[in-house]
Coordinates of C-alpha atoms and ligand atoms in Angstrom, one line a residue:
M216 CA -8.6 6.6 -4.1
I217 CA -4.7 7.3 -4.0
I218 CA -2.6 3.8 -5.7
V219 CA 0.2 2.6 -4.3
G220 CA 1.8 0.1 -7.6
E221 CA 2.7 -2.8 -5.9
L222 CA 4.9 -3.8 -9.2
I223 CA 8.6 -3.2 -7.7
N224 CA 9.2 -5.7 -5.2
A225 CA 12.0 -8.5 -4.8
S226 CA 9.1 -11.0 -3.7
R227 CA 8.1 -11.1 -7.6
K228 CA 11.3 -13.3 -9.2
A229 CA 11.9 -11.5 -11.9
I230 CA 11.8 -8.4 -9.1
A231 CA 14.9 -9.7 -8.0
A232 CA 16.8 -10.5 -11.5
A233 CA 16.3 -7.1 -12.1
I234 CA 17.5 -5.6 -9.3
E235 CA 20.6 -8.5 -9.1
D236 CA 21.6 -7.6 -12.1
R237 CA 21.0 -3.7 -11.2
D238 CA 19.0 -3.4 -14.2
A239 CA 17.9 0.3 -14.7
E240 CA 15.8 -0.1 -17.7
K241 CA 13.8 -3.1 -16.7
I242 CA 12.9 -1.4 -14.1
Q243 CA 12.6 2.0 -15.6
E244 CA 9.9 0.7 -17.3
I245 CA 8.1 -0.8 -14.7
A246 CA 7.9 2.2 -13.1
R247 CA 6.5 4.6 -15.9
R248 CA 4.1 1.7 -16.5
Q249 CA 2.9 2.1 -13.0
A250 CA 2.9 5.5 -14.0
E251 CA 1.0 5.7 -16.9
N252 CA -1.8 3.2 -15.7
G253 CA -3.0 5.5 -12.2
A254 CA -0.2 5.5 -9.5
N255 CA 0.3 7.7 -7.5
Y256 CA 3.4 6.1 -5.1
I257 CA 5.2 3.6 -7.1
D258 CA 6.3 1.0 -4.0
V259 CA 9.6 -0.5 -4.2
N260 CA 10.7 -3.2 -1.8
A261 CA 13.7 -5.0 -1.9
G262 CA 13.3 -7.0 1.5
V263 CA 13.9 -11.1 0.3
F264 CA 18.1 -9.3 0.2
V265 CA 18.3 -9.4 3.9
G266 CA 22.0 -7.8 4.8
R267 CA 22.4 -6.9 1.4
E268 CA 18.3 -4.6 1.6
V269 CA 19.9 -1.2 2.3
D270 CA 22.2 -1.0 -0.6
Y271 CA 19.7 -2.1 -3.4
L272 CA 16.8 0.2 -2.2
K273 CA 18.5 3.1 -1.9
W274 CA 19.5 1.8 -6.0
L275 CA 15.6 1.4 -6.4
V276 CA 15.2 4.9 -5.3
T277 CA 16.7 6.6 -8.0
T278 CA 16.5 3.9 -10.3
V279 CA 13.0 5.2 -10.1
Q280 CA 13.7 8.6 -9.8
D281 CA 15.5 9.1 -12.9
A282 CA 12.3 7.7 -14.6
V283 CA 9.1 9.2 -12.7
E284 CA 7.6 12.1 -10.6
T285 CA 5.5 10.0 -9.3
P286 CA 7.0 9.7 -5.3
C287 CA 8.3 6.5 -4.7
C288 CA 6.5 4.6 -1.1
I289 CA 9.2 3.4 0.3
D290 CA 8.0 0.4 1.6
S291 CA 10.8 -2.2 4.6
P292 CA 10.7 -4.0 7.8
D293 CA 13.6 -2.7 8.9
P294 CA 13.9 0.4 9.9
A295 CA 17.7 1.3 9.3
A296 CA 16.9 0.8 5.3
I297 CA 13.5 3.0 5.3
E298 CA 16.0 5.6 6.5
A299 CA 18.7 5.4 4.2
A300 CA 16.2 5.4 1.3
L301 CA 13.9 8.6 2.6
E302 CA 17.3 10.4 2.7
L303 CA 17.7 10.5 -0.7
H304 CA 14.1 10.3 -2.0
Q305 CA 13.4 13.5 -3.7
G306 CA 10.1 14.7 -2.6
T307 CA 7.5 13.5 -0.4
A308 CA 7.3 10.1 -0.2
M309 CA 4.8 7.7 1.6
L310 CA 6.7 5.5 4.2
N311 CA 5.7 1.6 4.2
S312 CA 5.5 1.3 7.3
I313 CA 5.1 2.4 10.4
S314 CA 3.7 -0.7 13.7
L315 CA 3.8 -1.4 17.0
E316 CA 5.9 -3.4 16.4
K317 CA 8.1 -2.0 19.5
E318 CA 11.8 -1.2 17.9
R319 CA 10.4 -0.7 14.5
Y320 CA 7.8 2.1 16.5
E321 CA 10.7 3.5 18.3
A322 CA 13.4 3.3 15.4
L323 CA 10.8 5.0 12.8
M324 CA 8.2 7.7 15.3
P325 CA 11.8 10.2 15.4
I326 CA 12.5 9.9 12.2
V327 CA 8.3 10.6 10.7
A328 CA 7.5 13.2 13.7
G329 CA 7.2 16.3 12.9
T330 CA 7.7 15.8 8.4
D331 CA 5.5 15.7 5.8
L332 CA 5.7 12.6 5.0
K333 CA 2.6 10.4 3.9
V334 CA 2.9 6.6 6.6
I335 CA 1.3 3.7 6.0
A336 CA 0.7 3.0 10.0
L337 CA 0.5 -1.0 10.1
C338 CA -1.8 -2.9 12.5
M339 CA 0.5 -5.5 14.0
S340 CA 2.3 -5.5 17.0
D341 CA 5.0 -7.6 18.8
E342 CA 2.0 -9.8 20.0
G343 CA 1.8 -10.6 16.6
M344 CA -1.3 -10.5 14.1
P345 CA -4.6 -9.1 14.7
E346 CA -7.5 -10.8 14.6
T347 CA -10.7 -9.2 15.0
T348 CA -12.0 -6.0 14.2
D349 CA -11.0 -4.3 18.2
A350 CA -7.1 -6.4 18.3
R351 CA -7.1 -4.3 14.5
L352 CA -8.5 -1.1 16.8
G353 CA -6.7 -0.9 19.2
I354 CA -3.2 -1.0 18.0
A355 CA -5.0 1.5 14.9
D356 CA -5.6 4.4 18.3
R357 CA -2.4 3.8 19.0
L358 CA -0.6 4.2 16.7
V359 CA -2.3 7.6 15.6
N360 CA -2.2 9.2 18.7
G361 CA 1.3 8.7 18.8
L362 CA 2.4 10.1 15.4
V363 CA -0.3 12.9 16.0
Q364 CA 1.8 13.6 19.2
N365 CA 4.3 13.5 17.2
N366 CA 3.6 16.2 14.4
V367 CA 3.0 14.0 12.2
P368 CA -0.8 14.8 10.5
L369 CA -4.5 13.2 10.1
E370 CA -4.3 14.0 6.8
N371 CA -1.2 12.2 6.1
I372 CA -2.4 8.6 8.4
Y373 CA -3.0 5.8 6.2
V374 CA -4.2 3.4 8.8
D375 CA -2.9 -0.4 7.2
P376 CA -5.6 -3.1 9.7
L377 CA -3.8 -5.5 7.8
V378 CA -5.1 -8.2 5.6
Q379 CA -5.3 -11.8 6.4
P380 CA -7.0 -15.0 4.5
I381 CA -10.6 -16.0 5.2
S382 CA -8.9 -19.6 4.5
T383 CA -7.4 -19.7 7.6
N384 CA -10.5 -17.4 9.1
Q385 CA -14.0 -17.4 7.6
E386 CA -13.5 -14.2 10.2
F387 CA -10.7 -12.2 8.4
G388 CA -12.7 -10.4 6.0
M389 CA -14.8 -8.6 8.6
A390 CA -12.8 -8.3 10.3
F391 CA -11.0 -5.9 8.8
L392 CA -14.1 -4.5 6.8
E393 CA -15.7 -3.2 10.0
A394 CA -12.1 -2.0 10.9
I395 CA -11.8 0.3 8.2
E396 CA -15.0 1.8 8.8
K397 CA -14.6 2.4 12.9
I398 CA -11.0 3.8 11.7
L399 CA -12.5 6.4 9.6
A400 CA -15.5 6.7 12.4
R401 CA -13.0 7.6 14.8
F402 CA -10.3 9.6 13.6
A403 CA -11.6 12.0 10.9
G404 CA -9.4 13.0 8.2
V405 CA -7.3 10.0 8.4
H406 CA -6.9 8.2 5.2
T407 CA -7.0 3.4 5.3
I408 CA -5.0 1.8 3.2
C409 CA -3.9 -2.1 2.4
G410 CA -2.2 -4.9 -0.1
L411 CA -5.2 -7.2 -0.8
S412 CA -3.9 -9.8 -2.1
N413 CA -3.4 -11.6 1.4
I414 CA -7.3 -11.7 1.3
S415 CA -7.4 -14.4 -0.7
Y416 CA -4.0 -17.3 -0.2
G417 CA -4.0 -20.7 -1.0
L418 CA -7.8 -20.1 -2.7
P419 CA -8.4 -20.9 -6.3
E420 CA -9.2 -17.7 -8.9
R421 CA -8.3 -15.2 -6.2
A422 CA -8.4 -12.0 -8.6
L423 CA -11.9 -13.2 -7.9
L424 CA -11.9 -12.5 -4.4
N425 CA -8.9 -10.4 -4.7
Q426 CA -11.8 -7.7 -7.2
I427 CA -15.1 -8.0 -4.9
F428 CA -12.7 -7.6 -1.7
M429 CA -11.6 -3.6 -3.5
A430 CA -15.4 -3.6 -4.1
M431 CA -16.6 -3.8 -0.5
A432 CA -14.2 -2.4 0.9
I433 CA -14.3 0.5 -0.2
G434 CA -17.9 0.5 -0.1
R435 CA -17.1 0.9 4.2
G436 CA -14.7 3.7 3.2
L437 CA -11.1 2.0 2.0
D438 CA -9.0 5.5 0.2
G439 CA -6.0 3.4 -0.8
A440 CA -4.5 0.2 -2.3
I441 CA -1.5 -1.0 -2.8
V442 CA -2.1 -3.6 -6.1
D443 CA -0.9 -3.7 -9.8
P444 CA -2.2 -0.8 -11.9
L445 CA -2.1 -2.9 -14.7
N446 CA -4.2 -5.4 -13.5
R447 CA -6.9 -4.0 -15.9
R448 CA -9.6 -5.6 -14.1
M449 CA -9.1 -5.1 -10.7
M450 CA -8.6 -0.8 -12.3
A451 CA -12.2 -1.6 -13.2
T452 CA -13.8 -2.5 -9.8
I453 CA -12.5 0.9 -8.3
Y454 CA -13.6 3.3 -10.6
A455 CA -16.7 1.6 -10.1
A456 CA -16.9 0.8 -6.9
E457 CA -16.0 4.8 -6.5
A458 CA -18.6 6.0 -7.9
L459 CA -20.5 3.6 -6.8
A460 CA -20.0 4.7 -3.1
G461 CA -20.7 7.9 -4.0
R462 CA -17.2 9.4 -4.5
D463 CA -16.5 10.1 -7.8
E464 CA -18.2 13.8 -8.4
Y465 CA -20.4 13.4 -12.1
C466 CA -19.4 9.8 -12.1
G467 CA -16.4 11.8 -13.9
Q468 CA -13.3 9.5 -13.6
Y469 CA -15.7 6.5 -14.2
L470 CA -16.1 7.8 -17.7
T471 CA -12.5 9.5 -18.5
A472 CA -11.6 6.1 -17.4
Y473 CA -15.1 4.7 -19.6
R474 CA -13.3 7.2 -23.1
Q475 CA -9.9 6.0 -22.0
E476 CA -11.0 2.2 -22.7
K477 CA -10.2 1.1 -19.4
L478 CA -13.5 -0.5 -17.8
S479 CA -13.8 -2.9 -21.1
F480 CA -11.6 -6.4 -21.2
Ligands
LIG956 N1 0.6 -3.5 3.4 C1 1.4 -2.9 3.3 N2 2.5 -2.5 1.9 C2 2.0 -4.0 1.3 C3 1.3 -4.9 1.9 C4 0.4 -5.3 2.7 N3 4.3 -4.2 0.6 C5 3.7 -6.4 0.2 C6 2.0 -7.1 0.0 N4 1.5 -7.0 1.4 C7 1.6 -6.3 -1.4 N5 2.3 -6.1 -2.5 C8 2.4 -6.6 -3.3 C9 3.0 -7.1 -4.2 C10 3.3 -7.8 -5.7 C11 3.0 -9.3 -5.4 C12 1.6 -9.2 -4.1 C13 1.6 -8.3 -3.2 C14 2.6 -10.3 -6.4 N6 2.0 -11.3 -5.7 C15 1.6 -12.2 -6.1 C16 0.8 -12.6 -6.5 O1 -0.5 -12.6 -6.3 O2 0.3 -13.5 -7.7 C17 3.1 -13.3 -6.3 C18 4.3 -13.0 -6.3 C19 4.6 -13.7 -7.7 O3 5.0 -12.7 -8.8 O4 5.5 -14.6 -7.3 O5 3.5 -9.8 -7.1 O6 -0.7 -5.6 2.3 N7 1.2 -1.7 3.6

């Protein structure tokens, strides 16, 4: 499972404050703790700072890379911000994300074409957010085919079928899960990824819903997640679900997590 640590996101008030104060130590401490707890990428998102996002995102990338070897997952709706951040990123970043929205697609495709970047292909188009499994598959098809035609190997593509809240439509959970399974079946070698917290939006005991949904998605083959690596219960859920899904040889990762006391609370 590829873990993208989600904590350095300016939609969180403490992070927005740290960015405005240029508090590098605070950002670096959060980057280190996520890396130590299993993050394979550190998500950086300054999207709330409209107008100042480019500068802030660049500062986040350099600040994080001064502290950890773990590469960044550059998270922005603005292609110009992504491009600027990628220019200074050392090593192979993950780009979050290309989508089928015309402007975003056309601006980002030349940036990823022929590179070794990991790229999240978000199932969103100018028609808005997909509601059904088929709508997700249609967007995923066009994104994956477009990326492959531009010499991005399937192995570097992480399709995000887009989690939507079950509080607004009870079908959204299953539509997402079926999309995971069908995307993985259709494109051998491609990966899937998602942020989870939207699933529980508007409901009580969100952590419960998020953890169970993670286990269900891993059962369908989900192999990437944008999560809080410091959330012990969520990480334990991931270790357990991967072992149960037959994706942990001799249960090695599960046993290591147990010895490191990561499975009890
Ligand atoms: N897919 C992709 N990228 C994404 C998402 C996705 N990037 C952003 C988001 N979704 C994932 N990242 C976060 C980061 C922080 C929080 C949630 C998702 C978070 N949320 C608090 C909560 O849920 O309680 C509220 C914020 C706060 O602290 O005030 O912390 O789906 N490709």
